[in-house]
């Protein structure tokens, strides 16, 4: 395919974050539009694309963004947001359709969801169907891909299957566990998206896409168990388990928050299989054919085991989460701000201390009173929050904009500053900031060791926010003091271990 000028919406999301570098590899000129360009600062392909700031719900912010673009990829939707997400989806699609038409874009490509044509659809699927209709009616030739369960490391659908199967040897499920599903590997979704840019102008329609396997959802879980080396799971169907109850259950058992689990579950109320099968007449399948479900699971697990997860469902910002600057910024002057500030010298050098700071969260823990963190995570899950189980994408490295348990990496100045913004459900905005500095001057005037500055900042919302801060105040001494003490202690132990290893090597060399 000849090189084209491409605009991607949703580049911070699961699919968009994988599509962008692949289009660059294909030789295309890629532009992305995001509300917060800072979220892409640390992605490996940052310098290979043009990044524009814009909000799809605000048509004025899109001025000039679509200029000189051949193909627009529409990869955003408000799943996981509040009750008005369908209005947000509609407004965003209308703005993109108008901007693309006015700029003379020659092709729009949209990724929607598989759905039956003769059944009542969930609010989520109905919204995605409406977005597709808006784009098809835009006067810009549009390809709408309709996919079901996407299987890949970090996808929400795969993570739901993985965690349910890993944790529950016996599962009580709704009756939709016997519905037919046609999953598709994420690599095959990307194949279709990339190839769609070359379709001829007269193509303006929706295509169903899916993998080679059609199976029941319960069969998907047991096939996963087989690939993962687990015993076959027993599945007990409870006809009284409504989507709402199932959403609560999935939210408690898996890392997927209830707000995201609900639309995923609602989409499974009917069979999710291909109804039109002529995609091959327009776009040939990948070389070697479409990926079987079993192979897609194996590939996803290998990526997880080797820490090579490119993008994850948790990387997308939670709709409605606070995104304001720290309350210490001038815009917040005069407002109530509560701060827990602690600092401590460390015998380790700044580089070693930073390596410990950047490794916090996920499986590595938070270096203080694990039970307290676990309880806070459970409380958040109970009220529909994200909880602690989102974990982290990489055990050692963090990137701006990615999720970290119930935090979001708001800013990272590698080696110096890590600022996290809370995405737990709290009556206000909360941040945790860790800053690594050089240690105090020694006898020769040079810095000795390092210094850790730690701030927990809370901007309360109303009386409930103030009551919340004072209710948790007694725990700060345990949680935050333990955190700064244990982080610096871990860095010092790591330094001591390095020195002991070096000394042992010197001793062996002397003996030789």
Tab-separated table of C-alpha atoms in Angstrom:
chain	number	residue	atom	x	y	z
A	1	UNK	CA	0.000	0.000	0.000
A	2	UNK	CA	1.270	3.471	-0.889
A	3	UNK	CA	2.131	5.774	1.995
A	4	UNK	CA	-0.791	7.889	3.198
A	5	UNK	CA	-1.333	10.637	5.745
A	6	UNK	CA	-3.154	9.129	8.731
A	7	UNK	CA	-4.910	10.612	11.750
A	8	UNK	CA	-5.605	8.350	14.747
A	9	UNK	CA	-8.130	9.194	17.426
A	10	UNK	CA	-7.823	7.086	20.569
A	11	UNK	CA	-4.041	6.685	20.393
A	12	UNK	CA	-3.859	6.356	24.186
A	13	UNK	CA	-6.240	3.392	24.087
A	14	UNK	CA	-5.667	-0.334	23.695
A	15	UNK	CA	-6.055	-0.602	19.910
A	16	UNK	CA	-4.865	2.886	18.980
A	17	UNK	CA	-1.664	2.512	20.969
A	18	UNK	CA	-0.801	-0.601	18.938
A	19	UNK	CA	-1.969	0.701	15.578
A	20	UNK	CA	0.143	3.877	15.589
A	21	UNK	CA	3.604	2.235	15.592
A	22	UNK	CA	2.522	-0.347	13.004
A	23	UNK	CA	1.350	2.349	10.615
A	24	UNK	CA	4.687	4.110	11.106
A	25	UNK	CA	6.472	0.834	10.280
A	26	UNK	CA	4.378	0.610	7.096
A	27	UNK	CA	5.814	3.956	6.029
A	28	UNK	CA	2.738	6.123	6.616
A	29	UNK	CA	2.800	9.653	8.014
A	30	UNK	CA	0.929	9.426	11.298
A	31	UNK	CA	-0.741	12.173	13.299
A	32	UNK	CA	-2.588	11.520	16.547
A	33	UNK	CA	-5.066	13.723	18.391
A	34	UNK	CA	-5.354	13.425	22.167
A	35	UNK	CA	-6.747	15.575	24.940
A	36	UNK	CA	-3.495	15.330	26.897
A	37	UNK	CA	-0.372	14.955	24.710
A	38	UNK	CA	1.650	14.415	27.891
A	39	UNK	CA	0.215	10.894	28.097
A	40	UNK	CA	2.200	9.918	25.012
A	41	UNK	CA	5.491	11.391	26.150
A	42	UNK	CA	7.006	8.032	27.093
A	43	UNK	CA	5.690	5.748	24.342
A	44	UNK	CA	8.476	4.353	22.121
A	45	UNK	CA	6.922	5.833	18.959
A	46	UNK	CA	6.516	9.363	20.360
A	47	UNK	CA	9.110	10.927	18.039
A	48	UNK	CA	7.784	9.100	14.963
A	49	UNK	CA	4.332	10.717	14.930
A	50	UNK	CA	2.861	14.200	14.965
A	51	UNK	CA	0.870	14.837	18.145
A	52	UNK	CA	-2.011	17.321	18.219
A	53	UNK	CA	-4.041	18.420	21.218
A	54	UNK	CA	-7.799	18.168	20.770
A	55	UNK	CA	-11.020	16.995	22.396
A	56	UNK	CA	-13.448	15.161	20.121
A	57	UNK	CA	-16.397	16.491	22.125
A	58	UNK	CA	-15.292	20.061	21.421
A	59	UNK	CA	-15.458	20.863	17.705
A	60	UNK	CA	-13.524	24.116	18.148
A	61	UNK	CA	-10.513	22.227	19.506
A	62	UNK	CA	-10.311	20.205	16.269
A	63	UNK	CA	-9.592	23.209	14.062
A	64	UNK	CA	-6.729	22.301	11.717
A	65	UNK	CA	-6.299	18.826	13.190
A	66	UNK	CA	-7.786	17.087	10.123
A	67	UNK	CA	-5.995	19.220	7.531
A	68	UNK	CA	-3.893	17.322	4.947
A	69	UNK	CA	-5.155	13.934	6.185
A	70	UNK	CA	-6.100	11.041	3.893
A	71	UNK	CA	-7.399	8.470	6.396
A	72	UNK	CA	-8.944	8.928	9.847
A	73	UNK	CA	-9.073	6.051	12.343
A	74	UNK	CA	-11.906	6.458	14.834
A	75	UNK	CA	-10.965	4.306	17.828
A	76	UNK	CA	-12.623	6.004	20.790
A	77	UNK	CA	-15.722	5.245	22.797
A	78	UNK	CA	-16.883	6.156	26.273
A	79	UNK	CA	-17.320	2.635	27.652
A	80	UNK	CA	-16.794	2.678	31.408
A	81	UNK	CA	-18.078	6.211	31.728
A	82	UNK	CA	-21.235	7.463	33.381
A	83	UNK	CA	-24.831	7.336	32.235
A	84	UNK	CA	-24.299	9.998	29.569
A	85	UNK	CA	-21.647	8.056	27.650
A	86	UNK	CA	-23.942	7.518	24.643
A	87	UNK	CA	-24.391	11.299	24.313
A	88	UNK	CA	-20.611	11.725	24.490
A	89	UNK	CA	-20.123	9.045	21.822
A	90	UNK	CA	-22.698	10.675	19.540
A	91	UNK	CA	-21.284	14.179	19.910
A	92	UNK	CA	-17.727	12.957	19.317
A	93	UNK	CA	-18.724	11.036	16.177
A	94	UNK	CA	-20.655	13.983	14.782
A	95	UNK	CA	-17.704	16.316	15.345
A	96	UNK	CA	-15.269	13.910	13.667
A	97	UNK	CA	-17.622	13.334	10.737
A	98	UNK	CA	-17.978	17.090	10.174
A	99	UNK	CA	-14.271	17.817	10.550
A	100	UNK	CA	-13.294	14.979	8.198
A	101	UNK	CA	-15.817	16.085	5.576
A	102	UNK	CA	-14.760	19.740	5.740
A	103	UNK	CA	-11.052	18.818	5.488
A	104	UNK	CA	-11.532	16.591	2.446
A	105	UNK	CA	-10.523	13.347	4.172
A	106	UNK	CA	-10.953	10.436	1.752
A	107	UNK	CA	-11.528	7.553	4.204
A	108	UNK	CA	-12.736	6.938	7.793
A	109	UNK	CA	-12.108	3.603	9.505
A	110	UNK	CA	-14.072	2.728	12.658
A	111	UNK	CA	-13.912	-0.273	14.982
A	112	UNK	CA	-17.314	-1.178	16.430
A	113	UNK	CA	-18.853	-4.291	17.942
A	114	UNK	CA	-20.484	-7.473	16.636
A	115	UNK	CA	-24.229	-7.512	17.251
A	116	UNK	CA	-27.355	-9.371	16.141
A	117	UNK	CA	-29.701	-7.507	13.805
A	118	UNK	CA	-32.944	-8.882	15.241
A	119	UNK	CA	-32.475	-8.401	18.998
A	120	UNK	CA	-32.650	-5.513	21.431
A	121	UNK	CA	-29.095	-4.299	22.024
A	122	UNK	CA	-27.415	-3.173	25.208
A	123	UNK	CA	-26.927	0.561	25.663
A	124	UNK	CA	-23.226	0.099	24.984
A	125	UNK	CA	-23.686	-1.817	21.713
A	126	UNK	CA	-26.492	0.492	20.601
A	127	UNK	CA	-24.170	3.470	21.103
A	128	UNK	CA	-21.414	1.871	19.052
A	129	UNK	CA	-23.920	1.048	16.306
A	130	UNK	CA	-25.081	4.677	16.297
A	131	UNK	CA	-21.493	5.915	15.987
A	132	UNK	CA	-21.030	3.678	12.946
A	133	UNK	CA	-24.194	5.060	11.336
A	134	UNK	CA	-23.080	8.649	11.903
A	135	UNK	CA	-19.740	7.982	10.239
A	136	UNK	CA	-21.298	6.064	7.334
A	137	UNK	CA	-23.620	9.022	6.714
A	138	UNK	CA	-20.766	11.543	6.878
A	139	UNK	CA	-20.251	11.840	3.085
A	140	UNK	CA	-16.722	10.507	3.710
A	141	UNK	CA	-16.313	6.859	2.560
A	142	UNK	CA	-16.239	4.811	5.754
A	143	UNK	CA	-15.316	1.253	6.665
A	144	UNK	CA	-16.913	0.051	9.891
A	145	UNK	CA	-15.412	-3.114	11.347
A	146	UNK	CA	-17.628	-4.974	13.797
A	147	UNK	CA	-15.606	-7.245	16.091
A	148	UNK	CA	-16.532	-9.297	19.124
A	149	UNK	CA	-14.206	-10.426	21.894
A	150	UNK	CA	-10.659	-9.238	21.137
A	151	UNK	CA	-7.975	-11.595	22.432
A	152	UNK	CA	-4.598	-10.085	23.217
A	153	UNK	CA	-2.342	-9.342	26.149
A	154	UNK	CA	-3.934	-6.533	28.134
A	155	UNK	CA	-7.328	-6.436	26.392
A	156	UNK	CA	-10.286	-6.033	28.755
A	157	UNK	CA	-12.115	-9.035	27.270
A	158	UNK	CA	-9.081	-11.294	27.585
A	159	UNK	CA	-8.271	-10.093	31.103
A	160	UNK	CA	-11.823	-10.874	32.197
A	161	UNK	CA	-11.518	-14.436	30.859
A	162	UNK	CA	-8.022	-14.829	32.287
A	163	UNK	CA	-8.741	-13.675	35.823
A	164	UNK	CA	-12.087	-15.428	36.150
A	165	UNK	CA	-10.527	-18.702	35.017
A	166	UNK	CA	-7.346	-18.315	37.055
A	167	UNK	CA	-9.134	-17.581	40.304
A	168	UNK	CA	-12.293	-19.676	40.208
A	169	UNK	CA	-12.061	-23.475	39.843
A	170	UNK	CA	-15.869	-23.500	40.088
A	171	UNK	CA	-17.787	-20.625	38.494
A	172	UNK	CA	-21.387	-19.561	38.913
A	173	UNK	CA	-22.332	-17.759	35.712
A	174	UNK	CA	-25.383	-16.309	33.945
A	175	UNK	CA	-27.036	-18.324	31.177
A	176	UNK	CA	-25.200	-16.295	28.510
A	177	UNK	CA	-22.155	-18.457	29.224
A	178	UNK	CA	-23.709	-20.785	26.629
A	179	UNK	CA	-24.023	-18.071	23.977
A	180	UNK	CA	-21.855	-18.399	20.887
A	181	UNK	CA	-18.821	-16.116	20.613
A	182	UNK	CA	-16.452	-15.561	17.694
A	183	UNK	CA	-13.272	-14.132	19.243
A	184	UNK	CA	-10.574	-12.472	17.162
A	185	UNK	CA	-6.865	-12.017	17.891
A	186	UNK	CA	-5.732	-8.425	18.296
A	187	UNK	CA	-3.094	-8.971	15.594
A	188	UNK	CA	-5.874	-9.796	13.121
A	189	UNK	CA	-7.863	-6.704	14.121
A	190	UNK	CA	-4.763	-4.599	13.414
A	191	UNK	CA	-4.329	-6.346	10.054
A	192	UNK	CA	-7.833	-5.325	8.974
A	193	UNK	CA	-7.463	-1.774	10.273
A	194	UNK	CA	-4.216	-1.195	8.400
A	195	UNK	CA	-5.503	-2.738	5.173
A	196	UNK	CA	-8.720	-0.683	5.276
A	197	UNK	CA	-6.772	2.456	4.373
A	198	UNK	CA	-6.318	1.077	0.839
A	199	UNK	CA	-9.970	0.185	0.140
A	200	UNK	CA	-11.494	1.867	-2.907
A	201	UNK	CA	-13.662	5.011	-2.497
A	202	UNK	CA	-16.946	3.276	-3.359
A	203	UNK	CA	-16.696	1.075	-0.245
A	204	UNK	CA	-18.929	2.636	2.416
A	205	UNK	CA	-20.299	-0.100	4.631
A	206	UNK	CA	-19.910	-2.270	7.729
A	207	UNK	CA	-17.994	-5.559	7.792
A	208	UNK	CA	-18.173	-8.250	10.471
A	209	UNK	CA	-14.752	-9.582	11.424
A	210	UNK	CA	-13.902	-12.561	13.610
A	211	UNK	CA	-11.431	-15.362	14.081
A	212	UNK	CA	-11.768	-18.914	12.702
A	213	UNK	CA	-13.355	-20.335	15.871
A	214	UNK	CA	-16.969	-20.072	17.050
A	215	UNK	CA	-17.444	-21.323	20.588
A	216	UNK	CA	-19.480	-20.800	23.711
A	217	UNK	CA	-18.157	-18.365	26.289
A	218	UNK	CA	-17.741	-21.191	28.791
A	219	UNK	CA	-15.706	-23.084	26.214
A	220	UNK	CA	-13.489	-20.022	25.829
A	221	UNK	CA	-12.712	-20.094	29.550
A	222	UNK	CA	-11.929	-23.802	29.605
A	223	UNK	CA	-9.771	-23.552	26.486
A	224	UNK	CA	-7.878	-20.767	28.244
A	225	UNK	CA	-7.487	-23.051	31.283
A	226	UNK	CA	-6.051	-25.787	29.082
A	227	UNK	CA	-3.517	-23.456	27.430
A	228	UNK	CA	-2.555	-21.986	30.823
A	229	UNK	CA	-1.999	-25.448	32.317
A	230	UNK	CA	-5.004	-25.318	34.662
A	231	UNK	CA	-7.549	-28.036	35.358
A	232	UNK	CA	-10.880	-27.768	33.585
A	233	UNK	CA	-13.242	-25.348	35.353
A	234	UNK	CA	-16.724	-26.374	36.464
A	235	UNK	CA	-19.376	-23.909	35.340
A	236	UNK	CA	-22.716	-23.673	37.149
A	237	UNK	CA	-25.356	-21.640	35.323
A	238	UNK	CA	-27.627	-19.461	37.471
A	239	UNK	CA	-30.527	-18.002	35.460
A	240	UNK	CA	-31.167	-15.390	38.169
A	241	UNK	CA	-27.719	-13.820	37.799
A	242	UNK	CA	-28.560	-10.535	36.061
A	243	UNK	CA	-26.004	-8.455	34.129
A	244	UNK	CA	-25.893	-5.974	37.014
A	245	UNK	CA	-25.163	-8.691	39.577
A	246	UNK	CA	-22.655	-10.301	37.230
A	247	UNK	CA	-20.971	-6.907	36.768
A	248	UNK	CA	-20.583	-6.545	40.528
A	249	UNK	CA	-19.181	-10.073	40.746
A	250	UNK	CA	-16.660	-9.565	37.930
A	251	UNK	CA	-15.660	-6.233	39.481
A	252	UNK	CA	-14.841	-7.964	42.768
A	253	UNK	CA	-13.068	-11.025	41.333
A	254	UNK	CA	-11.097	-9.500	38.449
A	255	UNK	CA	-9.136	-6.268	37.906
A	256	UNK	CA	-11.873	-5.033	35.549
A	257	UNK	CA	-13.877	-2.324	37.379
A	258	UNK	CA	-17.643	-2.652	37.504
A	259	UNK	CA	-18.139	0.332	35.191
A	260	UNK	CA	-16.180	-1.447	32.458
A	261	UNK	CA	-17.359	-4.977	33.274
A	262	UNK	CA	-21.038	-4.034	32.905
A	263	UNK	CA	-20.955	-3.089	29.189
A	264	UNK	CA	-18.725	-6.094	28.434
A	265	UNK	CA	-21.234	-8.413	30.098
A	266	UNK	CA	-24.247	-6.709	28.524
A	267	UNK	CA	-22.649	-7.279	25.114
A	268	UNK	CA	-22.645	-11.031	25.811
A	269	UNK	CA	-26.410	-11.276	26.308
A	270	UNK	CA	-26.731	-12.362	22.672
A	271	UNK	CA	-24.566	-14.411	20.323
A	272	UNK	CA	-21.574	-12.388	19.087
A	273	UNK	CA	-20.771	-14.032	15.743
A	274	UNK	CA	-20.255	-12.853	12.176
A	275	UNK	CA	-23.377	-12.429	10.042
A	276	UNK	CA	-21.767	-11.105	6.874
A	277	UNK	CA	-18.753	-13.053	5.648
A	278	UNK	CA	-17.580	-11.187	2.566
A	279	UNK	CA	-14.681	-9.305	4.164
A	280	UNK	CA	-12.252	-11.508	2.172
A	281	UNK	CA	-13.647	-10.051	-1.064
A	282	UNK	CA	-12.334	-6.642	-0.045
A	283	UNK	CA	-9.439	-7.344	2.322
A	284	UNK	CA	-7.510	-10.645	2.117
A	285	UNK	CA	-6.856	-12.415	5.446
A	286	UNK	CA	-3.383	-12.193	6.994
A	287	UNK	CA	-0.586	-14.284	5.550
A	288	UNK	CA	-0.919	-17.710	7.135
A	289	UNK	CA	-4.605	-17.176	7.863
A	290	UNK	CA	-6.549	-15.867	10.845
A	291	UNK	CA	-5.260	-16.769	14.303
A	292	UNK	CA	-7.108	-19.617	16.084
A	293	UNK	CA	-8.365	-18.823	19.588
A	294	UNK	CA	-6.006	-21.283	21.261
A	295	UNK	CA	-3.003	-19.710	19.513
A	296	UNK	CA	-4.206	-16.195	20.362
A	297	UNK	CA	-4.362	-17.166	24.047
A	298	UNK	CA	-0.890	-18.688	23.902
A	299	UNK	CA	0.562	-15.552	22.307
A	300	UNK	CA	-1.149	-13.290	24.861
A	301	UNK	CA	0.129	-15.321	27.810
A	302	UNK	CA	3.653	-15.306	26.415
A	303	UNK	CA	3.555	-11.504	26.157
A	304	UNK	CA	2.358	-11.259	29.759
A	305	UNK	CA	4.994	-13.674	31.049
A	306	UNK	CA	7.839	-11.842	29.296
A	307	UNK	CA	6.606	-8.373	30.265
A	308	UNK	CA	6.086	-7.329	26.633
A	309	UNK	CA	2.526	-6.024	26.934
A	310	UNK	CA	2.362	-3.065	24.507
A	311	UNK	CA	-0.925	-1.602	25.676
A	312	UNK	CA	-3.563	-2.567	28.219
A	313	UNK	CA	-7.216	-1.748	28.875
A	314	UNK	CA	-6.118	0.103	32.006
A	315	UNK	CA	-4.127	2.580	29.917
A	316	UNK	CA	-7.279	4.372	28.820
A	317	UNK	CA	-8.287	7.196	31.132
A	318	UNK	CA	-11.350	6.517	33.259
A	319	UNK	CA	-14.143	8.827	32.148
A	320	UNK	CA	-14.853	11.450	34.779
A	321	UNK	CA	-11.556	10.949	36.620
A	322	UNK	CA	-9.920	14.120	37.916
A	323	UNK	CA	-7.351	15.565	35.553
A	324	UNK	CA	-6.632	18.909	37.116
A	325	UNK	CA	-3.177	20.135	38.091
A	326	UNK	CA	-1.852	19.659	41.575
A	327	UNK	CA	-3.582	21.895	44.133
A	328	UNK	CA	-0.242	23.612	44.756
A	329	UNK	CA	-0.497	25.188	41.289
A	330	UNK	CA	-1.576	28.852	41.046
A	331	UNK	CA	-5.039	27.974	39.696
A	332	UNK	CA	-5.882	26.489	43.065
A	333	UNK	CA	-4.823	29.493	45.128
A	334	UNK	CA	-7.142	30.149	48.030
A	335	UNK	CA	-8.754	26.699	47.954
A	336	UNK	CA	-8.604	24.167	50.773
A	337	UNK	CA	-5.701	21.776	50.316
A	338	UNK	CA	-4.577	19.035	52.700
A	339	UNK	CA	-0.982	17.809	52.477
A	340	UNK	CA	0.915	15.004	54.172
A	341	UNK	CA	4.576	15.882	53.590
A	342	UNK	CA	7.477	13.665	54.639
A	343	UNK	CA	11.158	13.563	53.686
A	344	UNK	CA	14.096	11.331	54.467
A	345	UNK	CA	17.798	11.058	53.633
A	346	UNK	CA	19.006	7.826	52.053
A	347	UNK	CA	22.487	6.301	51.946
A	348	UNK	CA	21.865	4.985	48.407
A	349	UNK	CA	22.718	7.088	45.387
A	350	UNK	CA	19.832	8.862	43.542
A	351	UNK	CA	19.859	6.356	40.670
A	352	UNK	CA	19.314	3.393	42.996
A	353	UNK	CA	16.666	5.225	45.010
A	354	UNK	CA	14.827	6.115	41.815
A	355	UNK	CA	14.810	2.500	40.645
A	356	UNK	CA	12.906	1.592	43.820
A	357	UNK	CA	10.502	4.537	43.458
A	358	UNK	CA	9.687	3.641	39.852
A	359	UNK	CA	9.013	0.015	40.788
A	360	UNK	CA	6.235	0.715	43.316
A	361	UNK	CA	2.791	-0.802	42.957
A	362	UNK	CA	1.428	-3.873	41.240
A	363	UNK	CA	3.101	-7.107	42.281
A	364	UNK	CA	5.943	-5.094	43.841
A	365	UNK	CA	3.646	-3.584	46.462
A	366	UNK	CA	3.598	-0.157	48.093
A	367	UNK	CA	6.293	-0.644	50.730
A	368	UNK	CA	3.980	-0.094	53.679
A	369	UNK	CA	1.290	-2.004	55.600
A	370	UNK	CA	0.017	-4.220	52.750
A	371	UNK	CA	-3.234	-4.962	54.576
A	372	UNK	CA	-4.146	-1.269	54.719
A	373	UNK	CA	-3.592	-0.877	50.972
A	374	UNK	CA	-5.564	-4.071	50.297
A	375	UNK	CA	-8.494	-2.884	52.441
A	376	UNK	CA	-8.529	0.472	50.648
A	377	UNK	CA	-8.560	-1.375	47.331
A	378	UNK	CA	-11.429	-3.621	48.439
A	379	UNK	CA	-13.415	-0.586	49.628
A	380	UNK	CA	-12.949	1.063	46.251
A	381	UNK	CA	-14.041	-2.069	44.381
A	382	UNK	CA	-17.123	-2.364	46.575
A	383	UNK	CA	-18.373	1.049	45.423
A	384	UNK	CA	-17.560	0.398	41.760
A	385	UNK	CA	-14.043	1.822	41.651
A	386	UNK	CA	-10.992	0.380	39.938
A	387	UNK	CA	-9.410	-1.020	43.117
A	388	UNK	CA	-5.813	-2.140	43.383
A	389	UNK	CA	-5.881	-5.016	40.913
A	390	UNK	CA	-5.134	-3.072	37.736
A	391	UNK	CA	-1.476	-3.619	38.663
A	392	UNK	CA	1.190	-2.235	36.373
A	393	UNK	CA	2.124	-2.960	32.755
A	394	UNK	CA	5.877	-3.380	33.354
A	395	UNK	CA	7.461	-4.388	36.700
A	396	UNK	CA	10.284	-1.851	36.418
A	397	UNK	CA	9.329	1.021	34.123
A	398	UNK	CA	6.419	3.457	34.236
A	399	UNK	CA	5.152	5.720	31.468
A	400	UNK	CA	3.176	8.922	31.661
A	401	UNK	CA	-0.560	8.286	31.435
A	402	UNK	CA	-0.606	4.590	32.304
A	403	UNK	CA	-2.524	3.023	35.154
A	404	UNK	CA	-0.848	1.916	38.369
A	405	UNK	CA	-3.309	0.088	40.633
A	406	UNK	CA	-5.850	2.787	41.575
A	407	UNK	CA	-3.527	5.583	40.484
A	408	UNK	CA	-2.689	7.113	37.105
A	409	UNK	CA	0.866	8.250	36.278
A	410	UNK	CA	0.211	11.949	35.762
A	411	UNK	CA	3.817	13.039	35.423
A	412	UNK	CA	7.182	11.342	35.404
A	413	UNK	CA	10.538	13.074	35.133
A	414	UNK	CA	12.660	9.955	35.062
A	415	UNK	CA	15.248	9.921	37.828
A	416	UNK	CA	13.651	12.838	39.646
A	417	UNK	CA	9.853	12.960	39.950
A	418	UNK	CA	6.897	10.574	39.981
A	419	UNK	CA	3.438	12.102	40.373
A	420	UNK	CA	0.388	9.854	40.647
A	421	UNK	CA	-3.244	10.954	40.446
A	422	UNK	CA	-5.850	8.881	42.297
A	423	UNK	CA	-8.609	7.216	40.267
A	424	UNK	CA	-10.236	5.659	43.315
A	425	UNK	CA	-13.653	6.938	44.283
A	426	UNK	CA	-13.007	9.748	46.774
A	427	UNK	CA	-14.868	13.015	47.465
A	428	UNK	CA	-12.181	15.183	45.928
A	429	UNK	CA	-8.901	14.982	44.034
A	430	UNK	CA	-5.884	13.112	45.406
A	431	UNK	CA	-2.245	12.928	44.339
A	432	UNK	CA	0.882	11.162	45.546
A	433	UNK	CA	4.208	12.718	44.625
A	434	UNK	CA	7.669	11.192	45.098
A	435	UNK	CA	10.698	13.327	44.324
A	436	UNK	CA	14.308	12.024	44.366
A	437	UNK	CA	16.991	14.616	45.149
A	438	UNK	CA	20.684	14.584	45.834
A	439	UNK	CA	21.661	13.977	49.438
A	440	UNK	CA	23.080	16.567	51.835
A	441	UNK	CA	26.597	17.878	51.278
A	442	UNK	CA	29.403	15.867	52.869
A	443	UNK	CA	32.689	17.020	54.366
A	444	UNK	CA	34.155	17.641	50.906
A	445	UNK	CA	31.114	19.642	49.838
A	446	UNK	CA	29.798	16.959	47.503
A	447	UNK	CA	26.358	15.361	47.943
A	448	UNK	CA	26.269	12.174	49.976
A	449	UNK	CA	23.604	9.625	49.120
A	450	UNK	CA	20.160	10.870	48.145
A	451	UNK	CA	17.023	12.429	49.580
A	452	UNK	CA	13.387	11.366	49.140
A	453	UNK	CA	10.644	13.981	49.314
A	454	UNK	CA	7.130	12.509	49.571
A	455	UNK	CA	3.824	14.388	49.401
A	456	UNK	CA	0.242	13.155	49.561
A	457	UNK	CA	-2.055	15.965	48.441
A	458	UNK	CA	-5.846	16.057	48.756
A	459	UNK	CA	-8.225	18.679	47.411
A	460	UNK	CA	-11.568	18.049	49.174
A	461	UNK	CA	-14.942	18.405	47.504
A	462	UNK	CA	-17.415	19.854	49.957
A	463	UNK	CA	-17.997	18.731	53.513
A	464	UNK	CA	-17.749	15.056	52.553
A	465	UNK	CA	-14.199	15.644	51.304
A	466	UNK	CA	-13.109	17.276	54.522
A	467	UNK	CA	-14.700	14.488	56.582
A	468	UNK	CA	-12.933	11.894	54.429
A	469	UNK	CA	-9.506	13.468	54.989
A	470	UNK	CA	-9.871	13.593	58.757
A	471	UNK	CA	-11.282	10.057	58.908
A	472	UNK	CA	-8.145	8.605	57.299
A	473	UNK	CA	-5.706	10.937	59.060
A	474	UNK	CA	-4.897	8.384	61.835
A	475	UNK	CA	-3.677	5.915	59.195
A	476	UNK	CA	-1.236	8.323	57.562
A	477	UNK	CA	1.426	7.785	60.194
A	478	UNK	CA	1.400	4.067	59.466
A	479	UNK	CA	0.951	4.143	55.694
A	480	UNK	CA	2.944	7.160	54.547
A	481	UNK	CA	5.691	7.031	57.163
A	482	UNK	CA	6.117	3.334	56.513
A	483	UNK	CA	6.236	4.008	52.801
A	484	UNK	CA	9.067	6.534	52.873
A	485	UNK	CA	10.993	4.475	55.423
A	486	UNK	CA	10.717	1.227	53.478
A	487	UNK	CA	11.455	2.770	50.069
A	488	UNK	CA	14.688	4.331	51.307
A	489	UNK	CA	15.486	1.140	53.211
A	490	UNK	CA	15.030	-0.977	50.086
A	491	UNK	CA	17.363	1.319	48.148
A	492	UNK	CA	19.986	1.085	50.894
A	493	UNK	CA	19.732	-2.709	50.974
A	494	UNK	CA	20.126	-2.820	47.206
A	495	UNK	CA	23.216	-0.619	47.473
A	496	UNK	CA	24.652	-2.837	50.212
A	497	UNK	CA	24.019	-5.950	48.102
A	498	UNK	CA	25.791	-4.376	45.126
A	499	UNK	CA	28.774	-3.475	47.284
A	500	UNK	CA	28.958	-6.959	48.796
A	501	UNK	CA	28.838	-8.513	45.342
A	502	UNK	CA	31.595	-6.199	44.116
A	503	UNK	CA	33.707	-6.975	47.187
A	504	UNK	CA	33.250	-10.702	46.624
A	505	UNK	CA	34.375	-10.354	43.019
A	506	UNK	CA	37.448	-8.362	44.125
A	507	UNK	CA	38.296	-11.071	46.648
A	508	UNK	CA	38.013	-13.785	44.000
A	509	UNK	CA	40.212	-11.774	41.629
A	510	UNK	CA	42.836	-11.299	44.324
A	511	UNK	CA	42.792	-15.030	45.082
A	512	UNK	CA	43.337	-15.849	41.423
